Coordinates of C-alpha atoms in Angstrom, one line a residue:
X9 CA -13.7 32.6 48.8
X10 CA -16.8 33.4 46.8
X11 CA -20.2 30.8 46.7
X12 CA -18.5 29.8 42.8
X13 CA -14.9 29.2 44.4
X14 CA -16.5 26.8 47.0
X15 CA -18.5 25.4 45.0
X16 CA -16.0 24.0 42.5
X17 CA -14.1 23.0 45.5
X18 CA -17.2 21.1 47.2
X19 CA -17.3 19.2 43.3
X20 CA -20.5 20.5 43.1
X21 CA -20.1 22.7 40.0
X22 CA -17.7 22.0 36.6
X23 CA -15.1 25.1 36.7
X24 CA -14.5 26.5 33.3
X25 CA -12.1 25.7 31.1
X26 CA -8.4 26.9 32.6
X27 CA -9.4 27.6 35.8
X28 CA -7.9 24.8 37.5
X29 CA -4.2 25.7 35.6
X30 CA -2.5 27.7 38.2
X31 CA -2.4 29.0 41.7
X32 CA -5.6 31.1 41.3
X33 CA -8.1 30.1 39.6
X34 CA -9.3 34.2 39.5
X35 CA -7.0 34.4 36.8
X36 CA -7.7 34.3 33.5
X37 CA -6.0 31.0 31.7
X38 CA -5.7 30.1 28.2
X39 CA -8.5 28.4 26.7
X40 CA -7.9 24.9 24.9
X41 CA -8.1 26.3 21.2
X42 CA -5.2 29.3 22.1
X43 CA -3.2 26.4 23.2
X44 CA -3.8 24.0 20.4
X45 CA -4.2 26.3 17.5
X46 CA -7.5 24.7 16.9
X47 CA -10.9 25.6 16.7
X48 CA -14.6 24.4 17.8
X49 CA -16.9 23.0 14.7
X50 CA -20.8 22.8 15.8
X51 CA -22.3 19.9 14.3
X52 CA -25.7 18.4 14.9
X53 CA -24.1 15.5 17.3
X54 CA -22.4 18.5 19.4
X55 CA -19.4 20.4 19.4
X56 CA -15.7 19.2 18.7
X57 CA -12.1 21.2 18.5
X58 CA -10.3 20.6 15.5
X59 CA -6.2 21.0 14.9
X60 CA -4.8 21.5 11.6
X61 CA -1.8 20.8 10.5
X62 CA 0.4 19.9 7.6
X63 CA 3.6 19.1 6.9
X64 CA 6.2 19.0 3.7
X65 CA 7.0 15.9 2.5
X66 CA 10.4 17.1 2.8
X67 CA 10.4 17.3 6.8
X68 CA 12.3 14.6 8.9
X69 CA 11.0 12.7 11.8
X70 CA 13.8 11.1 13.2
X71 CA 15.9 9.9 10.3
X72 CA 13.2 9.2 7.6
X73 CA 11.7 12.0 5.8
X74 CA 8.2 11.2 5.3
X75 CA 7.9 10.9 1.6
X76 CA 10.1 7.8 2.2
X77 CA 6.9 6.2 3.0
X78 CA 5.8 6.7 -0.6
X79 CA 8.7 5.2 -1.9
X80 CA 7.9 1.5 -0.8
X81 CA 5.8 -0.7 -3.9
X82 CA 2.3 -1.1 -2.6
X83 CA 3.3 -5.1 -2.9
X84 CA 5.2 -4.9 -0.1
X85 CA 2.4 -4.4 1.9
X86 CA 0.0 -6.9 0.8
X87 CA 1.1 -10.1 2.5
X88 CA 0.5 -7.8 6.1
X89 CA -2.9 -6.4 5.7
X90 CA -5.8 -7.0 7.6
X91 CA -9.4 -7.0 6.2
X92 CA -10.1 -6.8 2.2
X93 CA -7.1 -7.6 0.0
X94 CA -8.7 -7.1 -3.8
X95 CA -6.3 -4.6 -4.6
X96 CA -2.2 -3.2 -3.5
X97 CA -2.8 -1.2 -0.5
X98 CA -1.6 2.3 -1.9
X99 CA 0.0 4.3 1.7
X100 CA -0.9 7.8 -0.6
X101 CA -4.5 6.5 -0.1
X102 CA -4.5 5.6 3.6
X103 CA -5.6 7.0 6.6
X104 CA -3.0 7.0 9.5
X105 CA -4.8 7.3 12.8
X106 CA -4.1 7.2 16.6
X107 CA -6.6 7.4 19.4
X108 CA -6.3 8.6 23.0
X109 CA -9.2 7.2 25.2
X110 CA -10.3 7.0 29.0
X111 CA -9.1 4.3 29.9
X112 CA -7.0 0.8 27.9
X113 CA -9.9 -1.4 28.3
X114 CA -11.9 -2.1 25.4
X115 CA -15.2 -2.5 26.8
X116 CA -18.5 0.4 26.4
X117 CA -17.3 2.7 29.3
X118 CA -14.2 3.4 27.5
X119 CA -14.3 6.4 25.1
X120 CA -12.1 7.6 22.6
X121 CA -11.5 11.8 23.4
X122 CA -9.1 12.4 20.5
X123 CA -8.4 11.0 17.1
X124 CA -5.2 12.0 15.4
X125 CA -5.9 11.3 11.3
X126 CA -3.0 11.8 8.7
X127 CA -2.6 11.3 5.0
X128 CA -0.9 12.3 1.9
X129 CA -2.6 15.0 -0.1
X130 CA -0.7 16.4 -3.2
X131 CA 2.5 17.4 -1.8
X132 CA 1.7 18.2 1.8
X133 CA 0.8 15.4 4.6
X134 CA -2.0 16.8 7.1
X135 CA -3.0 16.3 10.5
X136 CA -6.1 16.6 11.5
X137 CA -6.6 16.0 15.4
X138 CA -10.3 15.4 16.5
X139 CA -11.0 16.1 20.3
X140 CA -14.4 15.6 22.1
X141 CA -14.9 18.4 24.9
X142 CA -17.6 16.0 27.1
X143 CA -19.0 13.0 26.7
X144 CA -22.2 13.9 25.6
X145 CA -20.8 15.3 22.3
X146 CA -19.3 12.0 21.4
X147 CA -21.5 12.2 18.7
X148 CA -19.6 15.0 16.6
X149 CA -16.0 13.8 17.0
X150 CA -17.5 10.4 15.3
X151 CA -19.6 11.9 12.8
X152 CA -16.0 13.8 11.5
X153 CA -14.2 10.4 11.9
X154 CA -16.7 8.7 9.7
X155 CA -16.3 11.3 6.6
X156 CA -12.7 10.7 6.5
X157 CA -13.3 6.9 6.8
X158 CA -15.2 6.5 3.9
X159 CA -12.6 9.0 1.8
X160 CA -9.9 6.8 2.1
X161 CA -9.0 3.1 1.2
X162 CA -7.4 1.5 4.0
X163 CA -6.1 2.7 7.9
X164 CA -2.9 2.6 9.2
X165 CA -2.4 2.4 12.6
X166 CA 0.4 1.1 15.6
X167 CA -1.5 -1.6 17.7
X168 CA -5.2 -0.7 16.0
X169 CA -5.8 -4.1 15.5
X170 CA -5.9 -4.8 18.9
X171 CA -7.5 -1.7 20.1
X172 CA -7.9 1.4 18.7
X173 CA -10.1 -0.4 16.0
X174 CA -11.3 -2.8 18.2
X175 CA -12.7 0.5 20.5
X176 CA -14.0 2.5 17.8
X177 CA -16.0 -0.1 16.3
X178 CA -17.6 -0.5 19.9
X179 CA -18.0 3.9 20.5
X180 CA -19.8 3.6 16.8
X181 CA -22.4 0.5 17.7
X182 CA -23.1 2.6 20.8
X183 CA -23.7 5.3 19.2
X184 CA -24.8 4.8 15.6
X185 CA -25.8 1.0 15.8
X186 CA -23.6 0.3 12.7
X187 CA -20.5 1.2 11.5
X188 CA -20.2 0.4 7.0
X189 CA -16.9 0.8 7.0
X190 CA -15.9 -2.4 8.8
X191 CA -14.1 -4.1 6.3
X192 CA -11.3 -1.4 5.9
X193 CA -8.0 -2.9 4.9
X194 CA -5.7 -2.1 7.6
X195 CA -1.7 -2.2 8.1
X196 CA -1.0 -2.4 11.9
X197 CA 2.6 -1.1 11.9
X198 CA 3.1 -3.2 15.9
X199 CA 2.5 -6.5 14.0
X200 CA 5.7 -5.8 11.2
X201 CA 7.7 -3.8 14.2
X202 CA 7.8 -7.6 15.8
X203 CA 8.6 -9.6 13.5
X204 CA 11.2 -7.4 12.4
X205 CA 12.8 -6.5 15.8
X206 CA 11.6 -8.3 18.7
X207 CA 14.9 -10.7 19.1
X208 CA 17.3 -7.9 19.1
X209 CA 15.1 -4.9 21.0
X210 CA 14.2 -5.1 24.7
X211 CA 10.6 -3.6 23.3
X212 CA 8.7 -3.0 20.5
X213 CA 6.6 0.1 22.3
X214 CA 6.5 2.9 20.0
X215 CA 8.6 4.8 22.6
X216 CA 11.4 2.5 22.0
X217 CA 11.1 1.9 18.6
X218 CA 11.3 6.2 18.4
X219 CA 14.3 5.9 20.6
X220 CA 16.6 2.9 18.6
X221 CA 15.1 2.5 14.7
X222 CA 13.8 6.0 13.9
X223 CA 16.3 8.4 16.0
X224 CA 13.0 10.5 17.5
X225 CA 13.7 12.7 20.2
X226 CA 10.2 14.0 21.6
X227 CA 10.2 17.3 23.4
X228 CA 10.2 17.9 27.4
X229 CA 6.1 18.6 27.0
X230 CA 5.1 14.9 26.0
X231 CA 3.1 13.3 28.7
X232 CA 3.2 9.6 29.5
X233 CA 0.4 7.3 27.9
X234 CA -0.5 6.2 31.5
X235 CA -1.5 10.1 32.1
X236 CA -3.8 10.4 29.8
X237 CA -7.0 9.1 31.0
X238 CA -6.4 11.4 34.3
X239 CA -6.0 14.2 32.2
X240 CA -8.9 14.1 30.1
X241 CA -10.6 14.0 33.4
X242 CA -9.4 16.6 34.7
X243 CA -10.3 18.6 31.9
X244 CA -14.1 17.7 31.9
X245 CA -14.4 17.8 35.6
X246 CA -12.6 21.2 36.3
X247 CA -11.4 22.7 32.9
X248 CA -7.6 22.1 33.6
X249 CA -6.3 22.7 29.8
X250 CA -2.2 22.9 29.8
X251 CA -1.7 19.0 30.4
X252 CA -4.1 18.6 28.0
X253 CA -2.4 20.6 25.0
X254 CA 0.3 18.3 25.6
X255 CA -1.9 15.4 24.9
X256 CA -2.4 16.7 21.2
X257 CA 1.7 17.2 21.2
X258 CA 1.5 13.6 22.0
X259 CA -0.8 12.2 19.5
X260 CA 0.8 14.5 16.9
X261 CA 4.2 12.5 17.4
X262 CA 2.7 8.9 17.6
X263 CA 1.0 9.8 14.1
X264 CA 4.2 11.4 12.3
X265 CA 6.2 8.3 14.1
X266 CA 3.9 6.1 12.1
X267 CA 4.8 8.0 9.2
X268 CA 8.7 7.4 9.6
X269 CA 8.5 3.9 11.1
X270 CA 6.3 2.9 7.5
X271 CA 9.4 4.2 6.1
X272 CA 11.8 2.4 7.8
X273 CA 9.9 -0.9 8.0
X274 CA 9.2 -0.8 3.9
X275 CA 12.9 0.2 3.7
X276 CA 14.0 -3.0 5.7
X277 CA 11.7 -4.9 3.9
X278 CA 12.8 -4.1 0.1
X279 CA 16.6 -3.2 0.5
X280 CA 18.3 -5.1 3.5
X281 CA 21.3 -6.3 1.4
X282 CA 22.7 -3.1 0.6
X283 CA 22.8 -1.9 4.7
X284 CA 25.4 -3.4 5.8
X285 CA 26.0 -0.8 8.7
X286 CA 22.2 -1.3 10.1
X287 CA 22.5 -2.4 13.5
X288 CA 19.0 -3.1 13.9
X289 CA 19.1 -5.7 10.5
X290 CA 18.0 -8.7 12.2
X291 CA 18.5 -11.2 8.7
X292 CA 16.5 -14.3 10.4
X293 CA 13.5 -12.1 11.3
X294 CA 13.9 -10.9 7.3
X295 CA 13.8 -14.4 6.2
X296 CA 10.7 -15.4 8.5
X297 CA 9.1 -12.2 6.5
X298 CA 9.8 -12.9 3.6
X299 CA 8.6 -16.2 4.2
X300 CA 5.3 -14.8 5.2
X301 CA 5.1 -12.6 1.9
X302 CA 6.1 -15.6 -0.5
X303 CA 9.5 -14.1 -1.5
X304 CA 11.2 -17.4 -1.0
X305 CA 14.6 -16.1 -2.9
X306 CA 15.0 -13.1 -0.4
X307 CA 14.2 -15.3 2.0
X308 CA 17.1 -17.4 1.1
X309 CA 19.6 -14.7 0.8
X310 CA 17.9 -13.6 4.2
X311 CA 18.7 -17.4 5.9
X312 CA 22.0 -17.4 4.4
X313 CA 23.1 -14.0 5.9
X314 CA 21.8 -15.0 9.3
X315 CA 24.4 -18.0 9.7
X316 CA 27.4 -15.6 8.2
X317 CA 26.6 -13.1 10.6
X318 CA 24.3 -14.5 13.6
X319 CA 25.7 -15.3 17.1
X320 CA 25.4 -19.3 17.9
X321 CA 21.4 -19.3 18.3
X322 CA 20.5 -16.8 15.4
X323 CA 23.1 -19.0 13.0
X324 CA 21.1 -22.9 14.8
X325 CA 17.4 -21.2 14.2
X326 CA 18.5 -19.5 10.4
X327 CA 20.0 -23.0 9.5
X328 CA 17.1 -25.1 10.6
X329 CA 14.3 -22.2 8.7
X330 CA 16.7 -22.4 5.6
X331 CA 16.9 -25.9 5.1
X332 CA 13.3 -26.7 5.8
X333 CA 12.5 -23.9 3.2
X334 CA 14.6 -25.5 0.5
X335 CA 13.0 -28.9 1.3
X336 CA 9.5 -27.5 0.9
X337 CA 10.7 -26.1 -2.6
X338 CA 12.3 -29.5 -3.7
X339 CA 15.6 -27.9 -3.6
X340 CA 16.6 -31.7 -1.5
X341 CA 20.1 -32.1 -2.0
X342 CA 21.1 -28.5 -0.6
X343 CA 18.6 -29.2 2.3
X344 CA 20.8 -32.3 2.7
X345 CA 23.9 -30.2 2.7
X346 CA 22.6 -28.2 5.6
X347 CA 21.6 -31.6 7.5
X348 CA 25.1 -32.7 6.9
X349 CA 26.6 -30.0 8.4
X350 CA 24.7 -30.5 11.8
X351 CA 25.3 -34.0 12.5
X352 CA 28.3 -33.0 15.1
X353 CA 25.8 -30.9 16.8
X354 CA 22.8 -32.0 19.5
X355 CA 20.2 -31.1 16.9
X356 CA 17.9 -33.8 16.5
X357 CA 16.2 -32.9 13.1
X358 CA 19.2 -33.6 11.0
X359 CA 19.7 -37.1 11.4
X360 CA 15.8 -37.5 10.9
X361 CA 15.5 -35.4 7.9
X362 CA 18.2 -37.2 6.3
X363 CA 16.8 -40.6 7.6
X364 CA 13.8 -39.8 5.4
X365 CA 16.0 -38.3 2.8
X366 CA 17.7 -41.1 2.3
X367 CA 14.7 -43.9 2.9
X368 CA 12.0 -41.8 0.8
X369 CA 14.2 -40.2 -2.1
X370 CA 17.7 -42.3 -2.0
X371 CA 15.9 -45.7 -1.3
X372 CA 19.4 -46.4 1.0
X373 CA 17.7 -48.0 3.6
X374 CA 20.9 -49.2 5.7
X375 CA 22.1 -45.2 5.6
X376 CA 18.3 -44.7 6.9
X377 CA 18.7 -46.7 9.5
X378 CA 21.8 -45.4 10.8
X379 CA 20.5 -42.2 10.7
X380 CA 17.4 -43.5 12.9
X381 CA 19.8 -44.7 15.0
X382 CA 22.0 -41.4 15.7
X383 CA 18.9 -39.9 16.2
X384 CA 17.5 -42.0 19.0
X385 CA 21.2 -41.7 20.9
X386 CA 20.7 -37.9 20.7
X387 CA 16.6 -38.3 21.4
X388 CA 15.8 -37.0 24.8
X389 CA 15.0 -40.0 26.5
X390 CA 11.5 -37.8 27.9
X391 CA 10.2 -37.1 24.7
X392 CA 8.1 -40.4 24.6
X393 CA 6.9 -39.4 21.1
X394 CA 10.0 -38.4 19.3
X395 CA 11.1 -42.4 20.4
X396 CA 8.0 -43.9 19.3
X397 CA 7.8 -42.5 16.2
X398 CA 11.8 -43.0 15.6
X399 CA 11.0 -46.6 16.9
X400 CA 7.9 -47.3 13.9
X401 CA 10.6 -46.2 11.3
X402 CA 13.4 -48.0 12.4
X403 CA 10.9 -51.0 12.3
X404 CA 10.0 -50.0 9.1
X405 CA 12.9 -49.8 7.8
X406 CA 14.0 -53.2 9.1
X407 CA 11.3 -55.1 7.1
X408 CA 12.3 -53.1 4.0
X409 CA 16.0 -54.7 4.3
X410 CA 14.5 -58.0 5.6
X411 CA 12.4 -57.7 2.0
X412 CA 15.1 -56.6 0.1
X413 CA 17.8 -59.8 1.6
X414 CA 14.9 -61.8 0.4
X415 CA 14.7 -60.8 -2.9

């Protein structure tokens, strides 16, 4: 063993890049850029590797192709975006991004080591994947990061709002002191994947959501997220490069999965009715979307499908979102209808809805109070407010027929 050979060992000098990637580290092993197809870019904040790619619009991931993403209205989006809202957020103009970092805190000793960018340009999608060889070069992978930012009108990302954003925000105060581009309108895909699928998927991961909605099959070489951090380590403390080629294979797939899961979200969103065969249609998770986006109609349709097709709690939560929906657009007497349809059940909101349906609106003041009364027998006798309140009305109610023998 040579004075290099035990020094590296000793950890008291970096090895160079690959040596660390096999039995014997006299070998020659292939460098980072041979194994990315990338290459190095000197800037004035340092050096950084850069992999191209770019795809046909025509090319599947999983089931959607990913000019299905272009296909959803720029409305659809609107109701779900974070940040400025002046104009339809426009996915042909976005940024998709993806970040793998040290570590999944958010605080300043976490860094962002690679940045996975895509968007639509003419009739190819590119990927661009940013890597930082050591942290002192920080500088140039953000410099890169900030030309694209300010190109394009809006970010979409999986969990960004929690944390990729979140991080690079704090990487760019370290670094630059300020960051212009704050105000980005962003999509966070996680955020629609929920409402969308949480009650029928065991998780809304992107792993999961490649394995059930989008029918994405990633290759043996994908590394688990929880790797990561270790890797990158490992590649600035002793030059170890194969794991970490597998690291762009994984942030290559989390950006084309955003791609496809765009797709299949917008695709939900606008045309539910006509899929009859989806298994992953949730119709009351619809309607609470299209609740959220002010499409009170599809949410109706949305409501109405729930309680044809539902199990027992789907068809109890659809009923009780439907008919409060058509109170709050005046639509009372098919509210009512609903009401009516629950009094055999151990719901308590019927009989008090149609309490003040019938006090308020119908001015039938004994029905009123019969419905207060149902309602108290099927109050939990713990839920000291539900009683009190049911208590003042029935009160209320009995001076209005006092009054009204009176007169």
């Amino acid at each position: 063993m040579d004075i290099k050979e035990r020094l590296q060992k000793a950890g008291l000098l970096k090895a160079e890049e690959g040596d660390r990637d096999g039995p014997s580290p006299r070998k020659e092993r292939p460098t980072l850029a041979s194994l990315t197809d990338g290459h190095w870019i000197q800037t004035a904040q340092g050096r950084c590797l850069v992999v191209e790619r770019e795809y046909s619009l025509e090319e599947r991931h999983g089931s959607p192709q990913l000019l299905h993403a272009l296909g959803i209205s720029d409305d659809t989006w609107t109701p779900f975006i974070i940040g400025e809202k002046d104009d339809n957020f426009d996915l042909q103009k976005a940024l998709f991004i993806d970040t793998e970092t040290t570590g999944l805190d958010r605080g300043g000793g976490t860094y962002v080591f690679l940045v996975g960018l895509g968007f639509f340009q003419e009739d190819r999608f590119r990927l661009l994947q940013y890597f930082m060889p050591d942290y002192g070069e920080e500088g140039a992978l953000l410099h890169l990061l900030a030309e694209h930012l300010v190109d394009h009108q809006g970010l979409v990302s999986f969990n960004g709002r929690s944390f990729d954003w979140p991080l690079l925000r704090t990487r760019y105060i370290l670094s630059q002191g300020k960051l212009a581009f704050d105000d980005t309108p962003h999509l966070d895909l996680l955020l629609l994947a929920r409402r969308l699928w949480r009650r029928i998927l065991p998780s809304c991961a992107l792993s999961c959501l490649e394995s059930t909605v989008l029918d994405v099959e990633r290759e043996g070489t994908d590394v688990p997220g929880y790797e990561i951090p270790q890797i990158y380590t490992d590649y600035v403390e002793w030059g170890c490069t194969k794991r970490l080629a597998n690291v762009f294979y994984h942030n290559r797939i989390d950006v084309l999965s955003m791609v496809a899961l765009a797709a299949r979200i917008g695709a939900t969103l606008e045309a539910p009715f006509t899929r009859d065969d989806d298994p992953y249609c949730d119709f009351l998770a619809l309607g609470r979307a299209y609740e959220a986006m002010g499409e009170t109609d599809r949410a109706i349709r949305a409501y109405q499908r729930a309680r044809q097709q539902g199990e027992r709690q789907t068809r109890d939560a659809a009923c009780k979102r439907l008919s409060f929906l058509l109170k709050r657009l005046g639509r009372y007497e098919k509210a009512a209808q609903i009401w009516q349809e629950l009094l055999d059940g151990n719901k308590i909101y019927p009989y008090i809805e149609l309490a003040k349906q019938l006090e308020h609106r119908d001015r039938d003041y004994i029905g009123a109070k019969r419905m207060t009364l149902e309602a108290m027998a099927c109050a939990d006798p713990k839920d000291k407010e539900v009683l009190q309140a049911l208590e003042h009305r029935l009160e209320r109610l009995q001076r209005r027929l006092n009054k009204t023998a009176k007169g």
